[in-house]
Short mmCIF file of N, CA and C in Angstrom, two decimals:
data_model
loop_
_atom_site.label_atom_id
_atom_site.label_comp_id
_atom_site.label_asym_id
_atom_site.label_seq_id
_atom_site.Cartn_x
_atom_site.Cartn_y
_atom_site.Cartn_z
N UNK A 29 -9.05 11.11 -16.78
CA UNK A 29 -9.32 11.71 -15.11
C UNK A 29 -8.66 10.12 -14.82
N UNK A 30 -7.75 10.36 -13.92
CA UNK A 30 -6.73 9.64 -13.50
C UNK A 30 -7.58 8.44 -12.65
N UNK A 31 -6.94 7.30 -12.93
CA UNK A 31 -7.84 6.14 -12.06
C UNK A 31 -7.66 6.44 -10.54
N UNK A 32 -8.59 5.80 -9.57
CA UNK A 32 -8.50 5.77 -8.08
C UNK A 32 -8.29 4.27 -7.90
N UNK A 33 -7.33 4.15 -6.81
CA UNK A 33 -7.37 2.33 -6.25
C UNK A 33 -8.89 2.26 -5.11
N UNK A 34 -9.17 1.60 -5.43
CA UNK A 34 -10.96 0.46 -4.91
C UNK A 34 -10.21 -0.05 -3.31
N UNK A 35 -10.33 0.40 -2.40
CA UNK A 35 -9.90 -0.37 -0.86
C UNK A 35 -11.36 -0.72 -0.10
N UNK A 36 -11.07 -1.65 0.26
CA UNK A 36 -11.79 -2.82 0.97
C UNK A 36 -11.98 -2.19 2.24
N UNK A 37 -13.32 -1.84 2.62
CA UNK A 37 -13.87 -0.89 4.17
C UNK A 37 -12.81 -2.03 5.53
N UNK A 38 -11.87 -2.59 5.55
CA UNK A 38 -11.37 -2.58 6.54
C UNK A 38 -10.82 -2.14 7.92
N UNK A 39 -10.74 -0.71 7.76
CA UNK A 39 -10.68 0.71 8.77
C UNK A 39 -11.31 1.76 8.11
N UNK A 40 -11.66 2.67 9.05
CA UNK A 40 -12.20 3.78 7.95
C UNK A 40 -10.82 4.68 8.17
N UNK A 41 -11.40 5.72 7.48
CA UNK A 41 -10.20 6.37 6.92
C UNK A 41 -9.69 7.03 8.03
N UNK A 42 -10.74 7.32 9.19
CA UNK A 42 -9.96 8.28 10.30
C UNK A 42 -9.40 7.15 11.13
N UNK A 43 -9.79 6.48 11.04
CA UNK A 43 -8.98 4.80 11.92
C UNK A 43 -7.55 4.46 11.26
N UNK A 44 -7.75 4.90 9.84
CA UNK A 44 -6.27 4.51 9.12
C UNK A 44 -5.41 5.70 9.61
N UNK A 45 -6.21 7.18 9.55
CA UNK A 45 -5.47 8.06 10.09
C UNK A 45 -4.53 7.89 11.32
N UNK A 46 -5.38 7.86 11.90
CA UNK A 46 -4.84 7.26 13.67
C UNK A 46 -3.34 6.52 13.62
N UNK A 47 -4.02 5.53 12.70
CA UNK A 47 -2.62 4.50 12.99
C UNK A 47 -1.34 5.35 12.33
N UNK A 48 -1.43 5.59 11.25
CA UNK A 48 -0.53 7.07 10.20
C UNK A 48 0.19 7.07 11.87
N UNK A 49 -0.35 8.41 11.93
CA UNK A 49 0.16 9.32 12.86
C UNK A 49 0.63 8.67 14.10
N UNK A 50 0.39 7.52 14.60
CA UNK A 50 0.78 6.99 15.69
C UNK A 50 1.50 5.86 15.84
N UNK A 51 1.92 5.45 14.41
CA UNK A 51 2.65 4.53 14.34
C UNK A 51 4.66 4.62 14.46
N UNK A 52 5.23 4.00 15.50
CA UNK A 52 6.70 3.96 15.47
C UNK A 52 7.31 3.93 14.40
N UNK A 53 6.88 2.41 13.68
CA UNK A 53 8.10 2.01 13.02
C UNK A 53 7.71 2.62 11.35
N UNK A 54 8.43 3.27 11.37
CA UNK A 54 8.83 4.20 9.76
C UNK A 54 8.53 3.45 8.76
N UNK A 55 8.41 1.75 8.33
CA UNK A 55 7.63 1.32 7.51
C UNK A 55 6.37 1.25 7.95
N UNK A 56 6.10 0.99 8.29
CA UNK A 56 4.47 0.82 9.08
C UNK A 56 3.70 2.05 8.90
N UNK A 57 4.46 3.30 9.34
CA UNK A 57 4.20 4.64 9.02
C UNK A 57 3.45 5.07 7.65
N UNK A 58 4.54 4.33 6.38
CA UNK A 58 4.40 4.80 5.35
C UNK A 58 3.12 4.11 4.62
N UNK A 59 3.16 3.22 5.13
CA UNK A 59 2.24 2.09 4.91
C UNK A 59 1.02 2.76 5.08
N UNK A 60 0.88 2.93 6.50
CA UNK A 60 -0.85 3.54 6.67
C UNK A 60 -0.96 4.90 6.21
N UNK A 61 -0.25 5.74 5.83
CA UNK A 61 0.14 6.92 5.43
C UNK A 61 -0.88 6.71 3.80
N UNK A 62 0.50 5.75 2.66
CA UNK A 62 -0.29 5.39 1.45
C UNK A 62 -1.87 5.18 1.73
N UNK A 63 -2.11 4.07 2.34
CA UNK A 63 -3.83 3.42 2.70
C UNK A 63 -4.38 4.90 3.03
N UNK A 64 -4.10 5.40 3.92
CA UNK A 64 -5.10 6.27 4.94
C UNK A 64 -5.22 7.11 3.11
N UNK A 65 -4.10 7.53 2.26
CA UNK A 65 -4.65 8.13 1.42
C UNK A 65 -5.46 8.05 0.41
N UNK A 66 -4.84 6.66 0.00
CA UNK A 66 -5.97 6.21 -1.20
C UNK A 66 -7.48 6.08 -0.06
N UNK A 67 -7.90 5.71 0.97
CA UNK A 67 -8.99 5.68 1.45
C UNK A 67 -9.56 6.80 1.88
N UNK A 68 -8.89 8.30 1.54
CA UNK A 68 -9.17 9.70 1.49
C UNK A 68 -9.82 10.11 -0.18
N UNK A 69 -9.70 9.04 -0.95
CA UNK A 69 -10.00 9.80 -2.27
C UNK A 69 -9.03 9.48 -3.67
N UNK A 70 -7.71 9.91 -2.91
CA UNK A 70 -6.99 10.50 -3.54
C UNK A 70 -6.29 9.22 -4.66
N UNK A 71 -5.79 10.21 -5.75
CA UNK A 71 -5.33 9.41 -6.71
C UNK A 71 -3.95 8.62 -6.27
N UNK A 72 -3.61 8.31 -7.46
CA UNK A 72 -2.20 7.14 -7.42
C UNK A 72 -1.24 7.79 -7.73
N UNK A 73 -1.40 9.13 -8.42
CA UNK A 73 -0.38 10.22 -8.91
C UNK A 73 -0.75 11.10 -7.44
N UNK A 74 -1.42 11.21 -7.42
CA UNK A 74 -1.12 12.47 -5.93
C UNK A 74 -0.30 11.43 -4.73
N UNK A 75 -0.78 10.35 -4.47
CA UNK A 75 -0.36 9.56 -3.04
C UNK A 75 1.08 9.69 -3.68
N UNK A 76 1.95 9.25 -5.20
CA UNK A 76 2.77 9.17 -5.26
C UNK A 76 3.76 10.42 -4.97
N UNK A 77 3.12 11.70 -5.34
CA UNK A 77 3.82 12.92 -5.11
C UNK A 77 3.99 12.74 -3.56
N UNK A 78 2.92 12.82 -2.94
CA UNK A 78 2.91 13.26 -1.48
C UNK A 78 4.35 12.21 -0.79
N UNK A 79 3.83 10.75 -0.91
CA UNK A 79 4.64 10.17 -0.66
C UNK A 79 6.29 9.54 -1.05
N UNK A 80 6.85 9.65 -2.39
CA UNK A 80 7.89 9.70 -2.96
C UNK A 80 7.52 8.03 -3.67
N UNK A 81 6.73 7.57 -3.22
CA UNK A 81 6.98 6.21 -3.58
C UNK A 81 6.26 6.12 -5.19
N UNK A 82 6.58 4.86 -5.75
CA UNK A 82 6.04 4.56 -7.59
C UNK A 82 4.62 4.22 -7.37
N UNK A 83 4.33 3.95 -8.30
CA UNK A 83 2.70 3.50 -9.09
C UNK A 83 3.15 2.34 -8.50
N UNK A 84 3.81 1.34 -8.99
CA UNK A 84 3.94 -0.11 -8.67
C UNK A 84 3.87 -0.62 -6.88
N UNK A 85 4.48 -0.14 -6.57
CA UNK A 85 4.69 0.16 -4.88
C UNK A 85 3.16 0.45 -4.57
N UNK A 86 2.56 1.20 -4.60
CA UNK A 86 1.53 1.72 -3.97
C UNK A 86 0.44 0.85 -4.28
N UNK A 87 0.39 0.47 -5.85
CA UNK A 87 -0.82 -0.86 -6.27
C UNK A 87 -0.35 -2.02 -5.34
N UNK A 88 0.68 -2.35 -5.24
CA UNK A 88 1.33 -3.87 -4.67
C UNK A 88 0.51 -3.52 -2.83
N UNK A 89 0.98 -2.33 -2.59
CA UNK A 89 0.54 -2.28 -0.97
C UNK A 89 -0.76 -2.41 -1.03
N UNK A 90 -2.02 -1.63 -2.30
CA UNK A 90 -2.84 -1.16 -1.88
C UNK A 90 -3.65 -2.99 -1.86
N UNK A 91 -3.44 -4.04 -2.83
CA UNK A 91 -3.38 -5.70 -3.00
C UNK A 91 -3.28 -6.25 -1.80
N UNK A 92 -2.46 -6.00 -1.28
CA UNK A 92 -1.46 -6.14 0.12
C UNK A 92 -3.05 -5.66 1.01
N UNK A 93 -2.80 -4.88 1.20
CA UNK A 93 -4.42 -4.20 2.16
C UNK A 93 -5.78 -5.07 2.03
N UNK A 94 -5.63 -5.16 0.75
CA UNK A 94 -8.00 -5.68 0.38
C UNK A 94 -7.68 -7.10 0.73
N UNK A 95 -5.92 -7.47 0.53
CA UNK A 95 -6.82 -9.11 0.53
C UNK A 95 -6.00 -9.74 2.26
N UNK A 96 -5.65 -9.06 2.75
CA UNK A 96 -4.97 -9.10 4.40
C UNK A 96 -5.13 -8.20 5.13
N UNK A 97 -6.15 -7.15 4.69
CA UNK A 97 -6.59 -6.00 5.97
C UNK A 97 -5.44 -5.60 6.58
N UNK A 98 -5.19 -4.85 7.83
CA UNK A 98 -4.20 -4.01 8.46
C UNK A 98 -3.14 -5.08 8.96
N UNK A 99 -3.37 -5.81 8.84
CA UNK A 99 -2.41 -7.12 9.53
C UNK A 99 -1.36 -7.15 7.94
N UNK A 100 -1.38 -7.13 7.24
CA UNK A 100 -0.93 -7.11 5.90
C UNK A 100 -0.10 -6.28 5.71
N UNK A 101 0.01 -4.69 6.47
CA UNK A 101 1.04 -3.72 6.16
C UNK A 101 2.43 -4.00 7.37
N UNK A 102 2.74 -3.02 7.50
CA UNK A 102 4.35 -3.09 7.75
C UNK A 102 5.67 -3.68 7.69
N UNK A 103 6.62 -3.93 8.33
CA UNK A 103 7.75 -5.07 7.52
C UNK A 103 7.81 -5.86 8.09
N UNK A 104 7.46 -6.86 6.67
CA UNK A 104 7.57 -7.91 6.67
C UNK A 104 8.87 -8.62 6.69
N UNK A 105 10.01 -7.93 6.35
CA UNK A 105 11.03 -8.66 6.35
C UNK A 105 11.48 -9.16 7.78
N UNK A 106 10.79 -8.61 8.73
CA UNK A 106 11.36 -9.61 10.40
C UNK A 106 10.78 -10.77 9.81
N UNK A 107 10.13 -11.20 9.50
CA UNK A 107 9.19 -12.44 9.61
C UNK A 107 10.00 -13.31 8.25
N UNK A 108 11.08 -13.10 8.15
CA UNK A 108 11.65 -13.94 6.79
C UNK A 108 11.81 -15.24 7.03
N UNK A 109 11.95 -16.25 6.47
CA UNK A 109 11.98 -17.63 6.78
C UNK A 109 13.00 -17.55 6.67
N UNK A 110 14.03 -18.86 7.23
CA UNK A 110 15.38 -19.04 6.78
C UNK A 110 16.70 -18.00 7.01
N UNK A 111 16.69 -17.12 7.77
CA UNK A 111 17.48 -15.68 7.62
C UNK A 111 18.37 -16.35 8.61
N UNK A 112 17.87 -16.90 9.47
CA UNK A 112 19.43 -17.49 11.00
C UNK A 112 19.55 -18.71 9.81
N UNK A 113 19.17 -19.05 9.23
CA UNK A 113 19.73 -20.48 8.49
C UNK A 113 20.81 -19.94 7.53
N UNK A 114 21.17 -18.63 7.04
CA UNK A 114 21.71 -18.01 6.05
C UNK A 114 22.64 -17.38 6.59
N UNK A 115 22.32 -17.58 8.20
CA UNK A 115 23.31 -16.27 8.42
C UNK A 115 24.98 -17.36 8.39
N UNK A 116 25.92 -16.14 7.99
CA UNK A 116 27.33 -16.83 8.34
C UNK A 116 27.96 -17.73 9.57
N UNK A 117 27.58 -16.87 10.67
CA UNK A 117 28.31 -17.63 12.07
C UNK A 117 27.24 -17.52 12.67
N UNK A 118 27.49 -18.81 13.46
CA UNK A 118 26.38 -18.79 14.65
C UNK A 118 26.57 -18.47 15.64
N UNK A 119 25.48 -18.73 16.68
CA UNK A 119 25.31 -17.23 18.12
C UNK A 119 27.36 -17.18 18.63
N UNK A 120 27.63 -18.92 18.82
CA UNK A 120 28.76 -18.77 19.13
C UNK A 120 30.57 -17.95 18.56
N UNK A 121 30.05 -18.11 17.73
CA UNK A 121 30.93 -17.52 16.54
C UNK A 121 30.52 -16.03 16.90
N UNK A 122 29.59 -15.66 16.88
CA UNK A 122 29.41 -13.97 16.76
C UNK A 122 30.06 -13.56 17.92
N UNK A 123 29.58 -13.87 18.92
CA UNK A 123 30.29 -14.30 20.68
C UNK A 123 32.13 -13.89 20.20
N UNK A 124 32.23 -14.77 19.57
CA UNK A 124 33.65 -14.78 19.73
C UNK A 124 34.50 -13.61 18.49
N UNK A 125 33.58 -13.67 17.50
CA UNK A 125 34.18 -12.26 16.42
C UNK A 125 34.17 -10.84 17.62
N UNK A 126 32.74 -11.17 18.69
CA UNK A 126 32.86 -9.57 19.15
C UNK A 126 33.83 -9.78 20.35
N UNK A 127 34.56 -10.61 20.33
CA UNK A 127 35.53 -10.71 21.84
C UNK A 127 36.73 -10.25 20.75
N UNK A 128 36.97 -10.81 19.50
CA UNK A 128 38.04 -10.86 18.71
C UNK A 128 38.17 -9.19 18.22
N UNK A 129 37.34 -8.42 18.04
CA UNK A 129 36.75 -7.40 17.84
C UNK A 129 37.92 -6.04 18.61
N UNK A 130 37.74 -6.71 20.35
CA UNK A 130 38.17 -5.75 21.42
C UNK A 130 39.43 -5.87 20.83
N UNK A 131 40.38 -6.28 20.54
CA UNK A 131 42.04 -6.54 19.88
C UNK A 131 42.32 -5.67 18.49
N UNK A 132 43.20 -5.83 18.76
CA UNK A 132 43.60 -5.21 17.29
C UNK A 132 43.65 -6.58 16.00
N UNK A 133 43.62 -6.87 15.27
CA UNK A 133 43.26 -7.57 13.76
C UNK A 133 44.90 -8.42 14.14
N UNK A 134 45.33 -9.55 13.84
CA UNK A 134 46.37 -10.29 13.23
C UNK A 134 47.74 -10.03 12.79
N UNK A 135 46.83 -8.90 11.71
CA UNK A 135 47.74 -8.30 10.77
C UNK A 135 48.21 -7.25 11.04
N UNK A 136 47.39 -6.16 12.19
CA UNK A 136 48.16 -5.52 13.17
C UNK A 136 47.23 -3.68 12.24
N UNK A 137 46.96 -3.01 12.58
CA UNK A 137 46.23 -2.02 11.94
C UNK A 137 44.93 -1.64 12.58
N UNK A 138 44.07 -1.53 12.31
CA UNK A 138 42.68 -1.63 12.59
C UNK A 138 41.66 -2.46 11.98
N UNK A 139 40.48 -2.56 12.97
CA UNK A 139 39.89 -3.86 12.00
C UNK A 139 38.34 -3.08 10.91
N UNK A 140 38.30 -3.83 9.72
CA UNK A 140 37.58 -3.25 8.95
C UNK A 140 36.81 -4.48 8.11
N UNK A 141 36.10 -3.62 7.05
CA UNK A 141 35.20 -5.16 6.52
C UNK A 141 35.76 -5.93 6.34
N UNK A 142 37.10 -5.85 5.13
CA UNK A 142 37.68 -6.80 4.53
C UNK A 142 38.24 -7.76 5.33
N UNK A 143 39.02 -7.12 6.81
CA UNK A 143 39.31 -7.63 7.59
C UNK A 143 38.42 -8.38 8.43
N UNK A 144 37.46 -8.84 8.65
CA UNK A 144 36.02 -8.98 9.71
C UNK A 144 36.19 -10.19 8.59
N UNK A 145 35.39 -10.04 7.08
CA UNK A 145 35.23 -11.05 6.06
C UNK A 145 36.62 -12.03 6.28
N UNK A 146 37.44 -11.71 5.52
CA UNK A 146 38.69 -12.52 6.25
C UNK A 146 38.36 -13.38 7.03
N UNK A 147 38.36 -12.91 8.69
CA UNK A 147 38.10 -13.61 9.66
C UNK A 147 36.95 -14.53 9.92
N UNK A 148 36.12 -14.17 9.40
CA UNK A 148 35.08 -14.86 9.16
C UNK A 148 34.78 -16.22 7.94
N UNK A 149 36.04 -15.84 6.94
CA UNK A 149 36.42 -17.34 6.00
C UNK A 149 37.14 -18.36 6.87
N UNK A 150 38.23 -17.68 7.42
CA UNK A 150 39.23 -18.69 8.54
C UNK A 150 38.34 -19.70 9.21
N UNK A 151 37.36 -18.88 10.21
CA UNK A 151 36.58 -19.31 10.92
C UNK A 151 35.53 -20.31 10.47
N UNK A 152 35.06 -19.95 9.36
CA UNK A 152 33.56 -20.97 8.99
C UNK A 152 34.02 -21.72 7.76
N UNK A 153 35.23 -21.11 7.10
CA UNK A 153 35.62 -22.20 6.10
C UNK A 153 35.08 -22.14 4.72
N UNK A 154 33.97 -20.83 4.58
CA UNK A 154 33.47 -20.41 3.49
C UNK A 154 34.48 -19.94 2.91
N UNK A 155 34.47 -20.00 1.54
CA UNK A 155 35.26 -18.87 0.52
C UNK A 155 34.53 -17.65 -0.04
N UNK A 156 35.40 -17.07 -0.22
CA UNK A 156 34.35 -15.64 -0.87
C UNK A 156 33.70 -14.74 -0.21
N UNK A 157 33.89 -14.95 1.11
CA UNK A 157 33.03 -13.94 2.09
C UNK A 157 33.67 -12.11 1.55
N UNK A 158 32.43 -11.99 1.35
CA UNK A 158 32.62 -10.36 0.60
C UNK A 158 32.49 -9.27 1.60
N UNK A 159 33.24 -8.13 1.71
CA UNK A 159 33.84 -7.34 2.93
C UNK A 159 32.31 -6.69 3.10
N UNK A 160 31.39 -6.52 2.43
CA UNK A 160 29.87 -6.08 2.79
C UNK A 160 29.45 -6.62 3.69
N UNK A 161 29.91 -8.16 3.56
CA UNK A 161 29.39 -9.66 4.68
C UNK A 161 30.06 -8.87 5.96
N UNK A 162 31.32 -8.50 6.25
CA UNK A 162 32.51 -8.13 7.16
C UNK A 162 31.24 -6.55 7.52
N UNK A 163 31.54 -5.79 7.09
CA UNK A 163 30.78 -4.70 7.14
C UNK A 163 29.45 -4.81 8.32
N UNK A 164 28.25 -5.96 7.71
CA UNK A 164 27.21 -6.19 8.28
C UNK A 164 27.45 -6.62 9.85
N UNK A 165 28.36 -7.46 9.77
CA UNK A 165 28.65 -7.76 10.96
C UNK A 165 29.04 -6.88 11.89
N UNK A 166 29.88 -5.89 11.68
CA UNK A 166 30.61 -4.92 12.31
C UNK A 166 29.82 -4.08 12.61
N UNK A 167 28.44 -3.84 12.08
CA UNK A 167 27.09 -3.09 12.45
C UNK A 167 26.35 -3.94 13.60
N UNK A 168 25.90 -5.07 12.71
CA UNK A 168 25.26 -5.88 13.48
C UNK A 168 25.82 -6.18 15.76
N UNK A 169 26.61 -6.00 15.70
CA UNK A 169 28.19 -6.18 16.83
C UNK A 169 27.65 -4.76 17.56
N UNK A 170 27.72 -3.87 16.49
CA UNK A 170 27.90 -2.68 17.56
C UNK A 170 28.96 -2.23 16.91
N UNK A 171 30.08 -1.97 16.47
CA UNK A 171 31.14 -1.90 16.57
C UNK A 171 31.45 -0.68 15.29
N UNK A 172 32.27 0.31 15.44
CA UNK A 172 32.23 1.29 14.41
C UNK A 172 33.34 1.49 13.18
N UNK A 173 33.39 1.38 12.36
CA UNK A 173 34.17 1.08 11.59
C UNK A 173 35.53 2.19 11.90
N UNK A 174 36.12 1.60 12.26
CA UNK A 174 37.93 2.55 12.51
C UNK A 174 38.78 2.52 11.36
N UNK A 175 38.88 3.95 11.38
CA UNK A 175 39.98 4.09 9.96
C UNK A 175 41.17 5.21 10.49
N UNK A 176 42.35 5.02 9.95
CA UNK A 176 43.21 5.88 10.33
C UNK A 176 43.20 7.29 9.32
N UNK A 177 43.58 8.21 10.59
CA UNK A 177 43.61 9.57 9.97
C UNK A 177 43.69 10.05 8.67
N UNK A 178 43.12 10.37 7.40
CA UNK A 178 44.09 10.51 6.44
C UNK A 178 45.52 11.37 6.31
N UNK A 179 46.17 11.23 5.26
CA UNK A 179 47.35 12.03 5.26
C UNK A 179 47.72 12.37 4.12
N UNK A 180 47.84 13.71 3.51
CA UNK A 180 48.16 14.45 2.18
C UNK A 180 49.58 13.67 1.64
N UNK A 181 49.42 13.32 0.62
CA UNK A 181 50.71 12.50 -0.01
C UNK A 181 51.92 13.64 0.16
N UNK A 182 51.61 15.08 -0.07
CA UNK A 182 52.83 15.57 -0.03
C UNK A 182 53.01 16.34 1.36
N UNK A 183 52.81 15.94 2.21
CA UNK A 183 52.63 16.74 3.87
C UNK A 183 53.69 16.33 4.17
N UNK A 184 54.39 17.23 4.83
CA UNK A 184 55.88 17.64 5.63
C UNK A 184 56.29 16.75 7.02
N UNK A 185 55.88 16.21 7.42
CA UNK A 185 55.73 15.87 9.03
C UNK A 185 56.88 16.78 9.99
N UNK A 186 58.04 17.29 9.24
CA UNK A 186 59.30 17.84 10.24
C UNK A 186 58.30 19.68 10.08
N UNK A 187 57.48 19.97 9.13
CA UNK A 187 56.85 21.27 9.04
C UNK A 187 55.79 21.02 9.41
N UNK A 188 55.62 20.39 9.65
CA UNK A 188 53.75 19.91 10.77
C UNK A 188 54.53 20.48 11.82
N UNK A 189 55.49 19.46 12.41
CA UNK A 189 55.84 19.98 13.63
C UNK A 189 56.46 21.13 14.22
N UNK A 190 57.49 22.11 13.21
CA UNK A 190 57.81 22.93 13.38
C UNK A 190 56.53 24.14 13.76
N UNK A 191 55.31 23.98 12.38
CA UNK A 191 53.97 24.53 12.91
C UNK A 191 53.77 24.79 14.04
N UNK A 192 53.53 23.95 15.06
CA UNK A 192 52.81 23.22 16.46
C UNK A 192 53.60 24.06 17.29
N UNK A 193 54.73 23.73 16.79
CA UNK A 193 55.58 24.45 18.30
C UNK A 193 55.52 25.70 18.32
N UNK A 194 55.62 26.38 16.61
CA UNK A 194 55.90 28.03 16.88
C UNK A 194 54.08 28.93 17.18
N UNK A 195 53.08 27.67 16.26
CA UNK A 195 51.67 28.28 16.91
C UNK A 195 51.44 28.21 18.29
N UNK A 196 50.50 29.76 18.45
CA UNK A 196 49.79 29.68 19.43
C UNK A 196 48.98 28.93 20.02
N UNK A 197 48.78 28.48 21.39
CA UNK A 197 47.80 27.49 21.78
C UNK A 197 46.63 27.86 21.87
N UNK A 198 45.35 27.23 21.99
CA UNK A 198 44.24 28.40 22.70
C UNK A 198 43.46 28.22 23.78
#
């Protein structure tokens, strides 16, 4: 017979269900769903099947709930100590990057994650800033990645212009 996880009675199954159904944060919602299913007597395998989470995470989350109650559920990454200290740019530099992104990059073309990473390297003096960090800063500053429209390597521009002239406009 499959083994069931035992939960401490911090909250009743009904309260857990209500919190699961009313949670706005998706991480908190899935945590409450897992704990609620366990509180209703579901096996770990059944919870895995319903939620899509693995056995190890379900057991870890159950231990967290048993040790800390409902306060232990939810996304704890928001309280990650030292995250501000590990940021590549301080608030003034972020503002400067935001303003710089309004114009074209120094080498022309369009801003992309690689160019933002290079700008961060020059501004901070750090070496080896990866394009992924440039992408993260583009997203933090609500900038979308601008990429030129792709062109086929065999495209004939004259033929395309001739086609545009003879095709009927809609």
